[in-house]
XYZ file of C-alpha atoms in Angstrom:
628
model
C 22.683 5.135 1.689
C 21.864 3.009 -1.566
C 20.977 5.419 -4.293
C 22.112 4.977 -7.892
C 21.393 7.281 -10.679
C 21.972 6.087 -14.345
C 22.599 9.466 -15.979
C 22.656 8.254 -19.623
C 19.282 6.538 -19.458
C 17.590 9.416 -17.524
C 18.873 11.912 -20.084
C 17.305 9.817 -22.833
C 14.197 9.354 -21.160
C 13.852 13.302 -20.236
C 14.814 14.216 -23.873
C 11.809 12.478 -25.394
C 9.391 15.004 -26.544
C 5.937 15.064 -24.519
C 4.236 15.628 -27.719
C 5.029 11.893 -28.645
C 2.943 10.521 -25.984
C 0.182 8.569 -26.846
C -3.253 10.226 -26.136
C -4.094 9.783 -22.410
C -7.295 9.245 -20.959
C -7.131 12.728 -19.542
C -6.664 14.184 -22.999
C -9.608 12.270 -24.532
C -11.945 13.254 -21.670
C -11.006 16.982 -22.113
C -11.886 16.632 -26.029
C -15.156 15.226 -25.107
C -16.002 18.207 -22.953
C -15.449 16.333 -19.629
C -13.232 17.572 -16.902
C -11.325 14.367 -15.908
C -10.392 15.861 -12.592
C -14.002 15.632 -11.754
C -14.208 11.888 -12.342
C -12.125 9.178 -10.857
C -10.248 7.794 -13.939
C -7.364 5.802 -12.346
C -6.963 3.850 -9.159
C -5.474 6.924 -7.183
C -7.564 9.400 -9.197
C -4.757 10.485 -11.560
C -1.364 9.063 -12.698
C 0.582 10.987 -10.207
C -0.973 8.878 -7.410
C -1.875 11.758 -5.239
C -5.594 10.523 -4.608
C -6.542 14.094 -4.296
C -9.829 15.500 -6.041
C -10.534 19.094 -6.687
C -13.929 18.786 -6.048
C -15.375 21.070 -3.442
C -19.236 20.849 -3.641
C -18.997 18.851 -0.536
C -16.831 20.988 1.979
C -16.042 21.431 5.588
C -19.098 23.530 5.985
C -21.632 21.259 4.487
C -20.079 17.828 4.915
C -22.185 17.110 8.257
C -25.252 16.828 6.008
C -23.980 13.962 3.726
C -26.686 11.112 3.329
C -26.397 7.639 1.794
C -27.339 7.568 -1.912
C -27.052 3.997 -3.259
C -24.957 0.877 -2.986
C -23.777 -1.873 -5.210
C -21.913 -5.320 -4.735
C -18.271 -4.869 -5.075
C -14.898 -6.520 -4.221
C -13.668 -6.125 -0.569
C -10.808 -3.747 -1.414
C -11.770 -2.598 -4.674
C -11.313 0.934 -6.139
C -14.017 1.734 -8.658
C -13.350 3.732 -11.806
C -15.435 6.466 -13.071
C -14.960 7.839 -16.739
C -17.082 9.350 -19.223
C -20.051 9.036 -17.289
C -19.904 5.358 -16.417
C -18.492 3.642 -13.285
C -16.670 0.291 -13.526
C -16.567 -2.083 -10.464
C -14.634 -5.182 -9.957
C -14.960 -8.228 -7.995
C -13.535 -11.789 -7.981
C -16.675 -12.784 -10.088
C -16.064 -10.168 -12.827
C -16.759 -6.476 -13.662
C -20.011 -4.417 -13.772
C -20.444 -1.281 -15.283
C -23.300 1.097 -13.636
C -24.650 4.494 -13.725
C -22.560 6.424 -11.329
C -25.654 8.633 -9.965
C -27.851 5.694 -9.066
C -25.832 2.302 -9.206
C -28.049 0.931 -11.943
C -26.153 -1.634 -13.973
C -25.380 -1.099 -17.712
C -23.597 -4.297 -18.284
C -21.966 -7.179 -16.438
C -18.788 -9.107 -17.338
C -18.871 -12.640 -15.611
C -15.390 -14.151 -15.344
C -15.281 -17.689 -16.841
C -13.033 -19.810 -14.544
C -10.799 -18.766 -11.575
C -11.257 -15.550 -9.422
C -10.455 -12.048 -10.527
C -9.057 -9.079 -8.897
C -10.955 -7.849 -5.682
C -8.781 -4.685 -5.780
C -9.367 -2.652 -8.880
C -9.061 -2.315 -12.689
C -7.984 -0.018 -15.115
C -9.632 2.000 -18.069
C -7.766 2.424 -21.480
C -9.796 5.268 -23.264
C -9.248 3.808 -26.781
C -8.900 6.177 -29.721
C -10.934 7.058 -32.846
C -10.657 3.520 -34.188
C -10.748 1.262 -30.965
C -13.520 1.624 -28.343
C -12.317 2.075 -24.597
C -11.314 -1.080 -22.880
C -11.430 -2.136 -19.073
C -8.337 -4.168 -17.953
C -8.902 -6.676 -15.355
C -6.590 -9.440 -13.930
C -7.551 -12.764 -12.663
C -4.421 -14.843 -11.539
C -1.863 -14.659 -14.533
C -4.450 -13.529 -17.035
C -4.701 -9.808 -18.236
C -8.215 -9.659 -19.665
C -9.567 -6.954 -21.988
C -13.227 -5.957 -21.884
C -15.032 -3.721 -24.172
C -15.920 -0.782 -21.947
C -19.123 0.003 -23.985
C -20.574 -3.546 -24.217
C -18.918 -5.630 -21.510
C -17.840 -8.132 -23.942
C -14.436 -9.777 -24.107
C -12.188 -8.229 -26.748
C -11.085 -11.081 -28.852
C -8.600 -9.080 -30.755
C -6.511 -8.648 -27.610
C -4.142 -11.337 -26.949
C -5.620 -14.895 -27.426
C -9.426 -14.571 -27.261
C -9.339 -11.589 -25.336
C -6.641 -12.104 -22.681
C -2.801 -12.327 -22.262
C -0.805 -14.727 -20.140
C 1.284 -12.450 -17.873
C 3.195 -15.420 -16.407
C 2.708 -14.927 -12.776
C -0.465 -13.850 -10.826
C -1.014 -10.117 -10.028
C -4.075 -9.089 -7.933
C -3.981 -5.377 -8.245
C -5.116 -2.794 -10.646
C -3.056 -2.594 -13.842
C -1.210 0.699 -14.252
C -1.797 2.787 -17.656
C 0.759 4.910 -19.529
C -0.429 6.002 -22.980
C -1.163 2.737 -24.665
C 1.019 0.691 -22.245
C -0.602 -1.480 -19.500
C 1.660 -2.472 -16.869
C 1.290 -5.162 -13.964
C 3.121 -6.268 -10.930
C 3.300 -9.672 -9.336
C 1.365 -11.322 -6.391
C 3.681 -14.264 -5.435
C 4.106 -16.301 -2.474
C 6.834 -15.732 0.032
C 9.185 -18.799 -0.121
C 12.836 -18.334 -1.418
C 12.365 -20.430 -4.468
C 9.863 -19.416 -7.132
C 8.847 -17.175 -9.825
C 10.655 -13.871 -10.052
C 8.424 -10.803 -9.232
C 9.252 -8.828 -12.226
C 7.161 -5.997 -13.502
C 5.837 -6.346 -17.121
C 4.210 -4.267 -19.775
C 1.874 -4.952 -22.524
C 0.457 -3.225 -25.497
C -3.052 -2.182 -24.810
C -4.338 -2.781 -28.306
C -2.743 -6.219 -29.083
C -1.639 -7.761 -25.724
C 1.965 -7.947 -26.919
C 4.480 -7.899 -24.283
C 6.764 -4.799 -24.481
C 9.180 -5.119 -21.696
C 10.055 -6.750 -18.481
C 12.015 -5.373 -15.547
C 14.368 -7.744 -13.491
C 13.502 -6.911 -9.884
C 16.439 -9.185 -8.967
C 19.238 -7.888 -10.844
C 20.816 -10.397 -12.964
C 24.553 -10.599 -13.884
C 25.860 -7.321 -15.428
C 22.794 -5.181 -14.086
C 22.838 -2.599 -11.306
C 22.583 -4.166 -8.069
C 23.513 -7.692 -8.821
C 26.499 -7.556 -6.487
C 24.181 -7.044 -3.564
C 23.150 -10.777 -3.539
C 26.392 -12.861 -3.284
C 25.160 -16.321 -4.587
C 21.388 -15.725 -3.361
C 20.096 -14.051 -6.570
C 18.789 -17.130 -8.568
C 16.445 -18.649 -7.971
C 14.769 -16.129 -5.818
C 11.063 -15.014 -5.383
C 9.599 -12.026 -3.594
C 10.860 -8.441 -4.540
C 7.675 -7.906 -6.457
C 5.267 -5.106 -6.912
C 2.132 -6.527 -5.123
C 1.111 -3.050 -4.435
C -2.340 -2.408 -5.943
C -0.942 0.172 -8.217
C 2.010 2.205 -9.607
C 2.538 5.811 -10.068
C 3.657 7.494 -13.298
C 5.231 11.008 -14.156
C 3.656 11.321 -17.647
C 5.560 14.524 -18.547
C 8.883 12.807 -17.876
C 7.681 9.199 -18.871
C 8.729 7.722 -15.529
C 7.106 4.616 -13.889
C 7.693 4.297 -10.026
C 7.568 0.820 -8.784
C 7.280 0.093 -5.106
C 8.945 -3.304 -4.550
C 8.469 -5.530 -1.777
C 10.978 -7.586 0.484
C 12.749 -10.808 -0.803
C 11.562 -14.226 0.128
C 11.709 -15.542 2.827
C 10.394 -12.923 5.068
C 12.184 -13.703 8.244
C 15.246 -15.467 7.104
C 18.056 -14.175 4.609
C 21.078 -16.324 5.472
C 21.143 -17.576 1.741
C 21.106 -13.991 0.387
C 23.727 -11.982 2.201
C 24.009 -8.358 1.275
C 21.734 -5.375 1.006
C 19.334 -7.411 -1.682
C 18.625 -4.824 -4.316
C 15.856 -4.074 -5.350
C 14.054 -5.495 -2.424
C 12.168 -2.927 -0.149
C 13.151 -0.143 -2.903
C 11.215 2.401 -4.952
C 12.747 1.865 -8.572
C 12.208 4.337 -11.383
C 12.193 3.174 -14.804
C 11.552 4.307 -18.488
C 7.737 3.817 -18.821
C 8.216 3.299 -22.388
C 10.954 0.582 -22.333
C 11.352 -0.436 -18.599
C 15.066 0.575 -18.615
C 16.443 1.487 -15.056
C 16.975 5.130 -14.115
C 17.415 5.248 -10.421
C 16.453 3.350 -7.107
C 16.110 4.271 -3.320
C 16.260 1.242 -0.923
C 14.309 1.875 2.284
C 15.304 -1.387 4.171
C 18.673 -3.179 3.500
C 18.439 -6.961 3.827
C 14.870 -7.041 5.045
C 14.309 -9.669 7.880
C 10.892 -8.193 9.127
C 8.708 -8.211 6.040
C 8.774 -4.495 5.661
C 7.433 -4.415 2.133
C 6.945 -1.326 0.116
C 3.164 -1.865 -0.095
C 2.096 1.423 -2.031
C 3.141 3.478 -4.671
C 4.583 7.142 -4.058
C 2.510 10.445 -4.647
C 3.958 12.896 -6.739
C 3.737 16.593 -6.107
C 5.840 19.659 -6.567
C 6.965 21.191 -3.116
C 8.417 24.584 -2.372
C 11.896 24.853 -1.134
C 13.714 28.025 -0.606
C 11.179 29.834 -2.607
C 11.716 27.396 -5.708
C 9.458 24.645 -6.982
C 11.010 21.061 -6.760
C 9.584 17.781 -8.331
C 9.170 15.702 -5.511
C 7.500 12.205 -4.482
C 6.567 10.840 -1.023
C 7.069 7.520 -0.235
C 6.010 5.792 3.066
C 5.498 2.228 3.930
C 5.365 -0.510 6.764
C 8.336 0.982 8.505
C 6.423 4.188 9.326
C 9.233 6.193 7.888
C 8.260 8.783 5.146
C 10.988 9.733 2.464
C 10.383 12.922 0.468
C 12.644 12.511 -2.704
C 13.230 14.438 -5.753
C 11.378 12.264 -8.273
C 13.784 12.955 -11.198
C 17.086 11.928 -9.410
C 15.890 9.963 -6.325
C 17.885 12.189 -4.084
C 16.534 12.778 -0.690
C 15.154 16.474 -0.173
C 15.498 16.615 3.531
C 18.527 14.043 3.938
C 18.637 10.518 5.015
C 21.037 9.194 7.499
C 22.411 5.616 7.663
C 22.296 4.806 11.455
C 23.467 1.685 13.245
C 20.832 -0.966 14.163
C 21.282 -4.190 16.386
C 22.266 -7.662 15.014
C 20.689 -10.980 16.045
C 21.695 -14.428 16.653
C 20.394 -16.811 14.056
C 23.081 -19.148 12.814
C 24.425 -18.099 9.293
C 22.303 -14.979 9.067
C 23.680 -11.839 7.635
C 22.668 -8.472 9.438
C 22.827 -5.144 7.695
C 24.861 -2.969 10.126
C 23.036 0.302 9.343
C 19.431 1.332 8.035
C 18.459 4.586 6.188
C 16.261 7.005 8.248
C 15.072 10.337 7.100
C 16.109 13.317 8.754
C 12.573 14.825 8.201
C 9.804 13.933 8.668
C 9.913 12.243 12.107
C 8.614 8.583 12.226
C 4.761 8.285 11.754
C 4.514 5.037 13.737
C 5.819 3.674 17.228
C 9.431 2.602 16.587
C 10.359 1.060 20.097
C 8.856 -0.290 23.256
C 9.855 -0.437 26.896
C 8.132 -2.425 29.705
C 6.813 0.646 31.461
C 4.661 1.230 28.267
C 2.660 -1.848 28.834
C -1.050 -1.163 28.903
C -2.693 -0.737 32.342
C -6.396 -1.302 33.617
C -6.457 2.741 33.893
C -5.698 2.846 29.932
C -8.449 0.353 28.961
C -9.885 -2.402 31.404
C -8.532 -4.680 33.990
C -9.306 -7.718 31.898
C -7.050 -6.422 29.217
C -4.097 -5.633 31.502
C -4.344 -9.097 32.918
C -4.393 -10.820 29.568
C -1.465 -8.746 28.332
C 0.502 -9.758 31.738
C -0.178 -13.344 30.957
C 0.996 -13.118 27.440
C 4.250 -11.421 28.795
C 4.871 -14.270 31.129
C 4.116 -16.943 28.624
C 6.470 -15.343 26.066
C 9.378 -14.893 28.369
C 9.193 -11.223 28.165
C 9.181 -8.867 25.081
C 12.648 -7.614 24.151
C 13.087 -4.490 22.077
C 16.128 -2.560 20.960
C 14.501 0.163 18.993
C 13.942 0.322 15.182
C 14.957 -2.827 13.301
C 15.358 -4.945 16.335
C 16.084 -8.585 14.959
C 14.471 -11.628 16.264
C 16.686 -14.209 18.179
C 17.463 -17.669 17.585
C 15.632 -20.200 19.795
C 16.791 -23.761 20.436
C 14.151 -26.418 20.267
C 14.382 -27.138 24.064
C 14.966 -23.582 25.230
C 12.377 -21.279 26.805
C 11.212 -18.507 24.709
C 12.581 -15.182 24.697
C 10.275 -13.023 22.412
C 11.258 -10.151 20.310
C 8.722 -7.454 19.602
C 9.462 -5.107 16.650
C 7.579 -1.737 16.157
C 6.024 -1.152 13.763
C 5.085 -4.691 12.660
C 4.315 -6.308 9.232
C 0.846 -4.814 9.426
C 1.781 -1.216 9.284
C 2.987 1.802 9.870
C 1.317 2.665 6.698
C 0.144 -0.314 4.587
C -1.328 -0.683 1.123
C -3.498 2.392 1.409
C -0.502 4.686 1.051
C -0.910 8.377 1.097
C -2.999 11.064 -0.266
C -1.576 14.500 -1.079
C -3.119 17.894 -1.442
C -0.934 19.581 -4.219
C -2.406 22.962 -3.338
C -1.084 22.863 0.302
C 1.657 20.298 0.097
C 0.013 18.330 2.800
C 0.255 14.604 2.647
C -2.207 12.616 4.784
C -1.531 8.869 6.082
C -3.396 6.487 8.303
C -0.604 5.068 10.426
C -1.066 1.931 12.731
C 1.192 1.244 15.689
C 1.143 -2.531 15.052
C 3.743 -5.010 16.023
C 5.365 -8.135 15.085
C 6.695 -10.599 17.735
C 8.309 -14.000 17.880
C 11.623 -15.673 17.438
C 13.551 -17.509 14.919
C 13.536 -21.546 15.141
C 14.449 -24.363 12.903
C 11.441 -25.445 10.811
C 9.855 -28.536 12.212
C 7.437 -30.962 10.722
C 4.000 -29.968 11.542
C 4.773 -26.518 12.509
C 2.494 -24.026 10.611
C 4.644 -20.973 10.031
C 2.185 -19.421 7.467
C 2.589 -18.201 4.044
C 3.698 -21.717 2.703
C 7.036 -21.862 4.180
C 6.784 -25.225 5.796
C 7.894 -27.708 3.104
C 10.275 -25.155 1.387
C 14.018 -25.588 1.600
C 14.650 -22.625 3.915
C 15.875 -23.814 7.306
C 14.472 -21.259 9.545
C 11.394 -19.246 10.150
C 9.599 -17.161 12.663
C 7.113 -18.254 15.297
C 5.537 -16.949 18.324
C 3.609 -17.762 21.560
C 0.594 -16.704 19.708
C 0.885 -19.479 17.195
C 1.101 -19.350 13.274
C 0.601 -16.540 11.099
C 2.585 -13.611 9.600
C 0.892 -10.804 11.706
C 0.980 -12.205 15.318
C 2.279 -9.506 17.366
C 2.277 -8.124 20.857
C -1.609 -8.574 21.419
C -3.895 -10.624 23.511
C -7.245 -12.032 23.461
C -9.265 -10.208 25.932
C -12.710 -11.225 27.475
C -14.784 -8.999 29.819
C -15.752 -9.959 33.267
C -18.608 -11.883 31.884
C -16.576 -13.983 29.552
C -17.695 -12.208 26.347
C -14.824 -11.657 23.784
C -13.651 -8.233 23.327
C -11.244 -8.609 20.759
C -7.343 -9.163 20.173
C -6.141 -6.108 21.593
C -2.565 -4.452 21.473
C -0.534 -4.581 24.740
C 1.108 -1.339 24.564
C -0.520 1.918 25.749
C -2.883 3.553 23.183
C -3.325 5.284 20.783
C -2.888 2.382 18.480
C -3.551 4.320 15.199
C -3.543 7.990 14.150
C -4.535 9.972 10.967
C -1.447 12.240 10.381
C -0.685 15.206 8.125
C 2.710 15.984 7.014
C 3.766 19.378 5.421
C 5.935 18.258 2.505
C 7.301 21.612 2.009
C 8.977 21.736 5.465
C 8.965 18.005 6.397
C 6.987 18.798 9.653
C 4.058 17.070 11.077
C 1.155 19.404 10.710
C -1.453 17.700 12.768
C -2.403 14.226 13.997
C -5.509 12.764 15.388
C -6.368 9.458 16.980
C -8.041 7.301 14.160
C -10.887 4.755 15.296
C -12.744 3.855 18.558
C -13.437 0.530 20.444
C -16.937 0.326 21.538
C -16.109 -2.786 23.632
C -14.117 -0.704 26.125
C -15.563 1.237 29.015
C -17.118 4.723 28.332
C -14.135 7.331 28.533
C -11.809 4.857 27.339
C -12.793 4.066 23.746
C -10.825 6.483 21.846
C -7.834 4.153 21.366
C -7.562 4.110 17.624
C -7.752 0.820 15.573
C -7.295 0.774 11.958
C -6.781 -1.525 8.887
C -4.679 -1.185 5.883
C -6.622 1.176 3.598
C -5.680 5.006 3.227
C -7.334 8.351 3.181
C -8.560 10.537 0.205
C -8.263 14.319 0.105
C -10.555 17.037 -1.688
C -10.612 20.594 -2.546
C -13.403 21.065 -0.008
C -10.957 20.758 2.699
C -11.828 17.519 3.577
C -9.743 14.213 4.257
C -12.042 11.120 3.991
C -11.047 7.819 5.474
C -12.930 4.487 6.353
C -9.868 2.167 7.308
C -10.860 1.589 10.827
C -12.107 -1.457 12.729
C -15.242 0.396 14.064
C -17.333 0.327 10.902
C -17.133 4.283 10.554
C -16.527 6.437 7.563
C -15.259 9.804 8.689
C -14.468 13.197 7.056
C -11.739 15.402 8.652
C -10.876 19.004 8.090
C -7.577 18.868 6.001
C -6.216 22.046 7.823
C -6.229 20.891 11.379
C -7.605 17.314 11.613
C -10.964 18.022 13.381
C -13.539 15.313 12.748
C -16.552 16.903 10.941
C -18.729 13.862 9.871
C -19.176 10.257 10.717
C -21.227 7.602 9.111
C -21.777 3.961 10.465
C -21.255 1.274 7.851
C -22.556 -2.302 7.605
C -18.849 -3.545 8.062
C -15.527 -2.180 8.209
C -14.252 -0.076 5.229
C -11.971 -1.928 3.127
C -10.826 0.249 0.401
C -9.582 3.653 -0.323
C -12.363 6.157 -0.781
C -13.147 7.870 -4.106
C -15.210 10.931 -5.283
C -16.633 12.201 -8.326
C -19.168 14.646 -10.137
C -22.385 12.912 -11.390
C -24.210 13.989 -14.350
C -26.820 15.207 -12.050
C -24.361 18.023 -10.943
C -24.068 16.253 -7.320
C -20.707 15.160 -6.024
C -20.628 11.780 -4.687
C -18.136 10.103 -2.248
C -18.030 6.271 -1.923
C -16.128 3.473 -0.184
C -16.290 -0.399 -0.004
C -17.600 -2.062 3.040
C -18.895 -5.366 3.817
C -18.866 -6.437 0.070
C -20.900 -3.179 -1.062
C -19.640 0.029 -2.635
C -21.660 2.542 -0.611
C -21.999 6.339 -1.952
C -22.888 9.279 0.080
C -24.060 12.787 -1.327
C -25.612 15.890 -0.096
C -29.578 16.228 0.302
């Protein structure tokens, strides 16, 4: 297991007095007589990333009465911020401030040139001398907007913006007066490094930069052989990061090294790829790391930040964090040391046949909880006509024949090498690059220790071949100097898996449906105090299937939100539904049909009118609901 703890740095970090912490948005809100827990001041509600609101006006007894209140245009994946009685909504065109009870605009900032983040923004509360500011990214521009007027703050950086050197399409992370950003990069080996950077919220001055690929003399440098420079990937493309404000620790979920499916030029485990890295939020100094995948060859990024919560073990409170990603494996760690609380085992995994490739002999598996997604496949698990419909089963049999069958050897099944004139032998890997659990991450109820995830049994299929001219492999890899990439019978694209195009008996397109037996996605609750699954339920229906066979599950990448009303809200399904579940047992209590699929994590807040609202982005609109 690759865990490293820098005791000297950690001791210095933890010795800093909390009293030196710059005044946070939470503290300022309290000074103004506002309960910050009743708003939505951060991307995941609070710096700890739990995406949990204690609001309970909407609860399991009355949620069935929810009605739509208002809507407003928004970026397709954005999470609005609600602070000091104002809602801020981002889109690629700019930022709008609205009245959170009505959606009535207060001001609009229109971006000049380029496209801005459709995923979120961050509010810095300001101080007695400086008005609050909205921070918003557009490519490699970090832009500061006066939260009261909507005007660009010319005193920040150069004319109101700072060059962050590489693009970032997420919501900046705030710690006191420090604004931190990740990197949204291409996925070819040569390119800009995916380093995390931090800036002064007042001036735009760069404060620190963390090398996500360790340089000579740094921890982890020896895990790359000669493949460390130049090296792209290994970046926080996740939409946000998590901060333990009391301990002044930033937790960075880092993605896989580029290239996604070939690593012959980077033999070794490749730190800090596919790792959670804890650093001093003031300085960016390394504290510890935990690697979830060694030498990634499957695009198994860490797509979401962890949630921080205290759990009870042997009658004592333990500061923990919960991390889960595309592998569908949940790691519950001590957030101070990075040590697994329920244990992690290095288990042997199979090797492949790509010339010159390096294969890690083992991968880390948590002892608890059990996997939250499908990890293997056998031919007798192919979908049948009785599972869904005859046309679906026939399309999957045809895909099987054209692909030369689908081999699987369990978790981390490697893709095999295919000679140019050889027939295909297709590997299918579960879960694939679209999940287990994607960028929606987790929601955690600190009062019960329950952690909620939307998990998808997606797949990734194909083989490795020599890159040929005219072969479109996706993600810009054609034309790079990497010799190999993944291809599949379904054609180009990073997410092509074990699914088939299905038409009904009349020739009407039904969809691209998975070829393994359903269910294909679930909403799962894990008790973090014990590491056990508390409950699970199928998430999503497919109305194109016959009656009685529609409850198959089908979800996207967004995640759930839990509340003090005993509810879990989630809209991340392919059936245009927004749902509420009982957080105790997973019973579905309320469903609303949206104009399109829910594309973001839900939020909830209390309006000045004394009413609780819950909202989600769907079909380019942020839609809110409240009680009559």
